[in-house]
Amino acid sequence: MLKISNTVTLADWEIDLQFIRAQGAGGQNVNKVSSAVHLRFDINRSTLPTYYKERLLSFNDQRISKEGVVVIKAQQFRTQEKNIDDALNRLKELIIKAGYQPKKRRPTKPSRSSQNKRMDKKTQRGQVKRMRGKVDL
């Protein structure tokens, strides 16, 4: 069971783990040990709340297919256990990211005093520049 938040959890049957041989260097075991993990998670069949499903399906992420299946490949570590943990953590981060809703921006205007201060500073700076080149004899 994968706990996303206090109210959202995923059952084991929702997450499909397949073990494959990892790419790259690995010494003698590279051709005989399946330490990499393919994690598959079907968004539409899951028990996630509809809010999470809609947000996940609307993401423009290469890990999410058009059919609504999240595919995560973890092969960073040499052991299966660490790769499983890595894949599950990446899935959890993706779902948490889908649940995050940024605060709406409220447009504001500068106050009248801040506008006056700005204009005063500009006029003072202009006077300084005006006085630079003048020499009275």
Coordinates of C-alpha atoms in Angstrom, one line a residue, residues 104-111 114-115:
K104 CA -4.7 32.4 -7.3
R105 CA -3.1 35.7 -7.9
R106 CA -5.1 38.7 -6.9
P107 CA -4.1 41.8 -8.9
T108 CA -3.0 44.7 -6.9
K109 CA -2.2 48.4 -7.5
P110 CA 0.6 50.4 -6.1
S111 CA -0.5 52.8 -3.3
S114 CA 4.5 54.7 -3.2
Q115 CA 3.7 56.3 -6.6

